[in-house]
Coordinates of C-alpha atoms and ligand atoms in Angstrom, one line a residue:
M226 CA 0.2 23.9 -42.7
K227 CA 0.9 24.5 -39.0
K228 CA 4.0 26.5 -38.1
A229 CA 6.2 25.6 -35.1
L230 CA 9.2 27.4 -33.5
I231 CA 11.6 25.3 -31.4
T232 CA 14.1 27.0 -29.2
G233 CA 17.0 24.6 -28.5
I234 CA 16.5 22.7 -31.8
T235 CA 20.2 21.8 -31.8
G236 CA 19.8 19.9 -28.5
Q237 CA 18.8 16.3 -27.8
D238 CA 15.1 17.0 -27.5
G239 CA 14.9 19.7 -30.1
S240 CA 16.2 17.3 -32.7
Y241 CA 13.7 14.5 -31.9
L242 CA 10.8 17.1 -31.7
A243 CA 11.8 18.6 -35.1
E244 CA 11.6 15.1 -36.7
L245 CA 8.2 14.5 -35.2
L246 CA 6.8 17.8 -36.3
L247 CA 8.1 17.4 -39.8
E248 CA 6.4 14.0 -40.0
K249 CA 3.2 15.6 -38.9
G250 CA 3.4 18.1 -41.7
Y251 CA 4.5 21.2 -39.8
K252 CA 6.6 24.0 -41.2
V253 CA 9.4 23.8 -38.5
S254 CA 11.6 26.7 -37.5
G255 CA 14.4 26.4 -35.0
M256 CA 16.2 29.1 -33.1
V257 CA 20.0 28.8 -33.1
R258 CA 22.7 30.8 -31.4
R259 CA 25.5 32.3 -33.3
S260 CA 28.7 30.4 -32.8
S261 CA 32.2 30.4 -34.3
V262 CA 31.6 26.8 -35.3
E263 CA 28.4 25.3 -36.6
N264 CA 26.5 23.1 -34.3
Y265 CA 23.9 21.3 -36.4
E266 CA 25.1 17.8 -35.7
R267 CA 21.9 16.4 -34.3
V268 CA 19.7 17.9 -37.0
E269 CA 22.1 17.5 -39.9
H270 CA 19.9 14.7 -41.5
I271 CA 16.9 17.0 -41.6
R272 CA 18.7 20.3 -42.0
E273 CA 17.3 21.0 -45.5
K274 CA 13.7 20.7 -44.3
L275 CA 14.2 23.2 -41.4
N276 CA 14.1 27.0 -41.3
F277 CA 16.6 28.5 -38.9
V278 CA 16.5 31.9 -37.2
Q279 CA 19.3 33.3 -35.2
G280 CA 18.5 34.3 -31.6
D281 CA 19.4 33.8 -28.0
L282 CA 17.2 33.5 -24.9
T283 CA 19.2 36.3 -23.2
D284 CA 18.3 38.7 -26.0
Q285 CA 14.8 40.1 -26.1
S286 CA 14.9 41.7 -29.5
S287 CA 16.0 38.5 -31.2
L288 CA 13.0 36.7 -29.7
D289 CA 10.6 39.5 -30.7
E290 CA 12.0 39.3 -34.3
A291 CA 11.7 35.5 -34.4
I292 CA 8.0 35.5 -33.3
K293 CA 7.2 38.4 -35.7
E294 CA 8.9 36.7 -38.6
I295 CA 7.5 33.2 -38.1
M296 CA 4.1 33.9 -36.5
P297 CA 4.1 30.4 -35.1
D298 CA 1.0 28.4 -34.1
E299 CA 3.1 26.6 -31.5
V300 CA 6.3 27.5 -29.6
Y301 CA 8.4 24.8 -27.8
N302 CA 10.8 26.4 -25.4
L303 CA 13.5 23.7 -25.1
A304 CA 16.5 26.0 -24.9
A305 CA 18.3 26.1 -21.6
Q306 CA 21.7 25.9 -19.8
S307 CA 20.7 22.3 -19.0
F308 CA 23.7 20.7 -17.3
V309 CA 23.2 20.8 -13.5
P310 CA 26.9 20.9 -12.4
T311 CA 27.5 23.9 -14.7
S312 CA 24.7 25.7 -12.9
W313 CA 27.0 26.0 -9.7
N314 CA 29.8 27.3 -11.8
Q315 CA 27.6 29.8 -13.8
P316 CA 24.6 30.4 -11.6
V317 CA 23.8 33.9 -12.9
L318 CA 24.0 32.8 -16.6
T319 CA 21.8 29.8 -15.7
A320 CA 19.2 32.0 -14.1
D321 CA 19.3 34.4 -17.1
V322 CA 18.9 31.7 -19.8
T323 CA 17.0 28.9 -18.0
G324 CA 14.8 31.2 -15.8
L325 CA 14.4 34.7 -17.3
G326 CA 14.7 33.4 -20.8
V327 CA 11.2 31.9 -20.3
T328 CA 9.8 35.4 -19.5
R329 CA 11.5 36.9 -22.5
I330 CA 9.9 34.4 -24.9
L331 CA 6.5 34.7 -23.2
E332 CA 6.7 38.5 -23.6
A333 CA 7.5 38.1 -27.3
I334 CA 4.4 35.9 -27.7
R335 CA 2.2 38.2 -25.6
K336 CA 3.2 41.2 -27.7
H337 CA 3.3 39.8 -31.2
K338 CA 1.1 36.6 -31.3
S339 CA -0.8 36.0 -28.2
D340 CA -2.8 33.0 -29.6
T341 CA 0.4 31.0 -30.0
K342 CA 0.4 27.8 -28.0
F343 CA 3.5 27.6 -25.7
Y344 CA 5.3 24.6 -24.2
Q345 CA 7.8 25.1 -21.4
A346 CA 10.4 22.4 -20.7
S347 CA 10.1 22.1 -16.9
S348 CA 12.1 19.5 -15.0
S349 CA 12.0 16.9 -12.3
E350 CA 15.0 18.8 -10.8
M351 CA 12.3 21.2 -9.4
F352 CA 11.4 18.4 -6.9
G353 CA 15.0 18.2 -5.7
K354 CA 14.8 17.1 -2.1
V355 CA 11.6 15.3 -2.7
Q356 CA 8.6 16.1 -0.5
E357 CA 6.5 13.2 -1.7
I358 CA 7.0 9.8 -3.4
P359 CA 6.1 9.4 -6.2
Q360 CA 6.2 13.0 -7.4
T361 CA 3.1 14.3 -9.1
E362 CA 1.9 17.7 -10.5
K363 CA 0.8 18.5 -6.9
T364 CA 4.1 17.8 -5.2
S365 CA 5.8 20.9 -3.7
F366 CA 9.1 21.9 -5.3
Y367 CA 12.4 21.9 -3.3
P368 CA 15.2 22.5 -5.9
R369 CA 18.7 21.6 -5.0
S370 CA 20.8 23.4 -7.7
P371 CA 20.8 26.8 -9.3
Y372 CA 19.5 25.0 -12.4
G373 CA 16.5 23.6 -10.4
V374 CA 15.8 27.0 -8.9
A375 CA 15.8 28.6 -12.4
K376 CA 13.4 25.9 -13.7
V377 CA 11.0 26.6 -10.8
Y378 CA 11.0 30.3 -11.9
G379 CA 10.4 29.2 -15.5
H380 CA 7.6 26.9 -14.4
W381 CA 5.7 29.5 -12.4
I382 CA 6.1 32.3 -15.0
T383 CA 4.5 30.0 -17.5
V384 CA 1.6 29.3 -15.1
N385 CA 1.4 33.1 -14.5
Y386 CA 1.2 34.1 -18.2
R387 CA -1.5 31.5 -18.6
E388 CA -3.5 32.9 -15.7
S389 CA -2.7 36.6 -16.4
Y390 CA -3.0 36.8 -20.2
N391 CA -5.0 33.7 -21.0
I392 CA -2.0 32.4 -23.1
F393 CA -2.3 28.7 -24.0
A394 CA 0.8 27.9 -22.0
C395 CA 1.7 24.3 -20.8
S396 CA 4.5 23.1 -18.7
G397 CA 5.8 19.6 -19.0
I398 CA 7.5 18.4 -15.9
L399 CA 9.8 15.9 -17.5
F400 CA 11.9 13.4 -15.7
N401 CA 15.4 12.4 -17.0
H402 CA 15.2 11.3 -20.6
E403 CA 18.0 10.0 -22.6
S404 CA 19.0 8.7 -26.1
P405 CA 22.0 8.1 -28.3
R406 CA 21.8 11.9 -28.9
R407 CA 22.3 12.8 -25.2
G408 CA 25.2 15.1 -24.5
L409 CA 28.4 13.3 -23.5
E410 CA 28.6 14.9 -20.0
F411 CA 25.2 13.5 -18.8
V412 CA 25.6 10.3 -16.7
T413 CA 23.9 7.8 -19.0
R414 CA 25.8 8.9 -22.1
K415 CA 29.0 9.3 -20.2
V416 CA 28.6 5.7 -19.1
T417 CA 27.5 4.2 -22.4
H418 CA 30.2 6.0 -24.4
T419 CA 33.0 5.1 -21.9
V420 CA 31.8 1.5 -21.7
A421 CA 31.9 1.3 -25.5
K422 CA 35.4 2.7 -25.5
I423 CA 36.6 0.2 -22.9
K424 CA 35.1 -2.6 -24.9
L425 CA 37.0 -1.5 -28.0
G426 CA 40.2 -1.0 -26.1
L427 CA 40.1 2.8 -26.3
A428 CA 39.7 3.5 -22.6
K429 CA 40.8 1.8 -19.4
E430 CA 38.5 3.1 -16.7
L431 CA 35.2 4.8 -15.9
R432 CA 35.5 7.7 -13.4
M433 CA 32.2 8.3 -11.6
G434 CA 30.7 10.5 -8.9
N435 CA 27.7 9.5 -6.7
M436 CA 26.7 6.0 -7.5
E437 CA 23.8 5.9 -5.0
A438 CA 21.7 8.6 -6.7
K439 CA 18.4 7.3 -8.2
R440 CA 16.7 8.6 -11.2
D441 CA 13.5 7.9 -13.2
W442 CA 15.1 7.5 -16.7
G443 CA 13.1 7.2 -20.0
F444 CA 13.7 7.5 -23.7
A445 CA 13.7 11.0 -25.2
G446 CA 11.8 9.9 -28.3
D447 CA 8.8 9.0 -26.1
Y448 CA 9.0 12.2 -24.1
I449 CA 8.9 14.7 -27.0
Y450 CA 5.6 13.1 -28.2
A451 CA 4.1 14.1 -24.8
M452 CA 5.2 17.7 -25.4
W453 CA 3.2 17.7 -28.7
L454 CA 0.2 16.0 -27.1
M455 CA 0.0 18.8 -24.5
L456 CA -0.4 21.5 -27.1
Q457 CA -3.1 19.5 -28.9
Q458 CA -5.5 19.6 -26.0
D459 CA -8.5 21.9 -25.6
Q460 CA -7.2 23.4 -22.4
P461 CA -3.6 24.2 -21.4
D462 CA -2.3 22.4 -18.3
D463 CA 0.8 21.0 -16.6
Y464 CA 1.9 17.3 -16.7
V465 CA 4.4 15.1 -15.1
I466 CA 6.1 12.8 -17.7
A467 CA 8.0 9.9 -16.2
T468 CA 8.2 6.1 -16.4
G469 CA 7.3 5.4 -12.7
E470 CA 10.5 3.3 -12.2
T471 CA 13.6 4.4 -10.4
H472 CA 17.2 3.0 -10.8
S473 CA 20.5 3.9 -9.2
V474 CA 23.5 5.1 -11.1
Q475 CA 25.2 1.9 -9.9
Q476 CA 22.4 -0.1 -11.7
L477 CA 22.9 2.0 -14.8
V478 CA 26.6 1.2 -14.8
N479 CA 26.1 -2.5 -14.2
I480 CA 23.6 -2.8 -17.1
A481 CA 25.9 -1.0 -19.4
F482 CA 28.9 -3.3 -18.6
D483 CA 26.6 -6.3 -18.8
C484 CA 25.7 -5.3 -22.4
V485 CA 29.3 -5.8 -23.5
G486 CA 30.0 -8.8 -21.3
L487 CA 32.4 -7.0 -18.9
N488 CA 32.3 -6.6 -15.1
A489 CA 31.8 -3.0 -13.8
K490 CA 33.9 -3.7 -10.7
D491 CA 37.0 -4.1 -12.9
Y492 CA 36.7 -0.6 -14.4
V493 CA 34.8 1.9 -12.2
V494 CA 36.8 4.4 -10.2
T495 CA 35.0 6.9 -7.9
D496 CA 36.3 10.4 -8.3
P497 CA 35.2 13.2 -5.9
K498 CA 35.5 15.7 -8.8
F499 CA 32.1 14.5 -10.0
L500 CA 30.3 14.9 -6.6
R501 CA 27.9 17.9 -6.4
P502 CA 27.6 20.5 -3.7
A503 CA 24.0 19.4 -3.1
E504 CA 22.5 16.2 -4.6
V505 CA 19.0 15.1 -5.7
D506 CA 19.0 11.6 -4.1
L507 CA 15.8 10.1 -5.5
L508 CA 13.4 10.8 -8.3
I509 CA 10.4 8.8 -9.3
G510 CA 7.4 10.3 -11.1
S511 CA 3.8 9.4 -11.5
S512 CA 2.5 10.3 -14.9
E513 CA -1.1 9.0 -14.2
K514 CA -2.5 12.4 -15.3
A515 CA -0.7 12.3 -18.6
K516 CA -1.9 8.7 -19.1
K517 CA -5.5 9.6 -18.4
K518 CA -5.7 13.0 -20.2
L519 CA -3.2 12.6 -23.0
G520 CA -3.2 8.9 -23.4
W521 CA 0.6 9.0 -23.0
T522 CA 2.7 6.0 -21.8
P523 CA 6.4 5.3 -22.2
S524 CA 7.4 2.6 -24.7
V525 CA 11.1 1.9 -24.0
S526 CA 12.3 0.1 -20.8
F527 CA 15.4 1.3 -18.9
E528 CA 17.3 -1.8 -19.9
K529 CA 16.4 -1.4 -23.6
L530 CA 17.4 2.3 -23.5
I531 CA 20.9 1.6 -22.1
E532 CA 21.4 -1.3 -24.6
M533 CA 20.3 1.0 -27.4
M534 CA 22.8 3.7 -26.3
V535 CA 25.7 1.3 -25.8
K536 CA 25.1 -0.3 -29.2
E537 CA 25.0 3.1 -30.9
D538 CA 28.2 4.3 -29.2
I539 CA 30.0 1.1 -30.3
S540 CA 28.8 1.5 -33.8
L541 CA 29.9 5.2 -34.0
L542 CA 33.3 4.4 -32.5
N543 CA 33.8 1.7 -35.0
Q544 CA 33.3 4.3 -37.7
N545 CA 35.7 6.6 -35.9
K546 CA 32.9 9.0 -35.1
V547 CA 31.7 10.6 -31.8
R548 CA 28.3 12.2 -31.5
H549 CA 28.6 15.1 -29.1
Ligands
NAP839 P1 20.4 20.1 -24.4 O1 20.7 18.9 -25.2 O2 21.4 20.6 -23.4 O3 19.9 21.3 -25.4 C1 19.9 22.6 -24.9 C2 19.6 23.5 -26.1 O4 19.5 24.9 -25.6 C3 20.7 23.5 -27.2 O5 20.1 23.6 -28.4 C4 21.4 24.8 -26.9 O6 22.1 25.4 -28.0 C5 20.3 25.7 -26.4 N1 20.7 26.9 -25.7 C6 21.5 26.9 -24.6 N2 21.6 28.2 -24.2 C7 20.9 29.0 -25.1 C8 20.6 30.4 -25.2 N3 21.2 31.3 -24.3 N4 19.8 30.8 -26.2 C9 19.3 29.9 -27.0 N5 19.5 28.6 -27.0 C10 20.3 28.1 -26.0 O7 19.0 19.8 -23.6 P2 17.9 18.7 -23.7 O8 18.3 17.5 -23.0 O9 17.5 18.6 -25.2 O10 16.7 19.3 -22.9 C11 15.8 20.2 -23.5 C12 15.1 21.0 -22.5 O11 14.4 20.2 -21.5 C13 16.0 21.9 -21.6 O12 15.3 23.1 -21.3 C14 16.3 21.1 -20.4 O13 16.6 21.9 -19.3 C15 14.9 20.5 -20.2 N6 14.8 19.2 -19.6 C16 15.6 18.1 -20.0 C17 15.5 16.9 -19.4 C18 16.3 15.7 -19.8 O14 16.4 14.8 -19.1 N7 16.9 15.8 -21.0 C19 14.5 16.7 -18.4 C20 13.8 17.8 -18.0 C21 13.9 19.0 -18.6 P3 23.6 25.0 -28.4 O15 23.5 23.7 -29.2 O16 24.0 26.2 -29.2 O17 24.3 24.8 -27.1
F7E840 O1 23.1 13.2 -13.5 C1 25.0 11.3 -10.8 C2 24.7 12.7 -10.6 O2 24.0 14.8 -15.1 C3 22.3 12.1 -12.9 C4 19.4 17.1 -17.0 O3 18.9 16.7 -18.2 O4 18.0 15.6 -15.9 C5 19.3 15.9 -16.0 O5 19.9 16.3 -14.8 C6 22.8 11.6 -11.6 C7 23.2 12.7 -10.6 O6 21.5 14.4 -14.9 C8 28.2 11.2 -12.4 O7 25.2 13.1 -9.3 C9 27.3 10.2 -10.8 O8 22.7 12.3 -9.3 O9 22.9 12.8 -16.0 P1 22.9 13.8 -14.9 P2 20.7 15.3 -13.8 O10 21.5 16.1 -13.0 O11 19.7 14.4 -13.2 C10 17.1 16.6 -15.3 C11 15.7 16.1 -15.3 C12 17.3 17.9 -16.1 O12 16.3 18.7 -16.2 C13 18.6 18.3 -16.5 O13 18.6 19.3 -17.5 O14 24.1 10.9 -11.9 N1 26.4 11.0 -11.3 N2 28.4 10.2 -11.4 C14 26.9 11.7 -12.4 N3 26.4 12.6 -13.2 C15 27.3 13.0 -14.2 N4 26.8 13.9 -15.1 N5 28.6 12.6 -14.3 C16 29.1 11.6 -13.4 O15 30.3 11.3 -13.6

């Protein structure tokens, strides 16, 4: 039975990855932070099947202990301060968790179980002010937020530990991926949740920032499968994971309102509060390498993804529930 450790198991991707690894027969452990309230909402349905260890990416000794205790065959480092606007508000914390945290977990692996296979959650935010269209594994990075800068550090330290210590370390450069489990502050979920509330008479307007920004949005369930595939290869490598399509925030909003038979123009209010100090205007990735080497392709279209999220938000609200 293979053993896996997932950092960030309570997050969107962590919960989907935990499900996949359980299905594949792994013994799955997840690292969780101590909190005054429990935060297992996304993994509640599989909680009994998981092993939890307490730890934090800012704390070396907890990472050392986690690796020594579990002796994992595979580590998926999904934990991060992942919300871009917060990275301007808490730039040092973001660097510590999202950047240096990668070195800490790599150090724990190097010291205690150097044959562990390692996955690093790199991000299309590293491309920022894009130097090439579409973006590939060879495109230069130009991050536009403290989050993006921290992810560039995490990416290169992963490459460096692979080259310095021969660790089987892979970096997945994942473009935006969403699901009904997406945090409420990210734009897709903010839109689908608010549209669902408007439809049910629970909200009157949708306050938005930059409607012109374009993203390459896919379904999280497809993307976590690519993470697993990377660690099943003979050689470690880095891969772009994307749909190859780009849509504006305005298109996202229009599709979400169309799903409930309402007109976006009647409800959207632009609010400067949601504008960023520096923006990533356009992202569109090419995952040709992943297609060729991993046999990976996305299965859910943008329209279907938004429809799935709107429907799930309506269903939850009808049960007086909110998934955070
Ligand atoms: P998410 O929902 O925000 O989950 C982040 C996870 O990290 C949560 O489990 C959180 O724990 C944990 N965490 C935060 N700070 C931590 C710390 N100091 N120590 C230990 N754990 C900590 O993020 P996601 O969307 O699943 O994304 C997973 C990873 O992929 C992240 O690294 C993100 O930056 C990266 N990524 C995401 C996307 C995307 O579009 N979703 C694209 C590219 C890359 P709590 O539950 O306790 O807060
Ligand atoms: O913003 C615009 C905003 O916060 C997308 C993270 O998972 O993906 C995510 O980062 C776009 C931006 O995601 C609002 O200005 C307009 O252009 O959903 P988001 P993100 O910043 O792209 C990458 C790949 C990651 O790695 C990150 O961890 O939408 N936008 N109005 C808005 N965004 C938000 N959040 N809220 C608004 O009201």
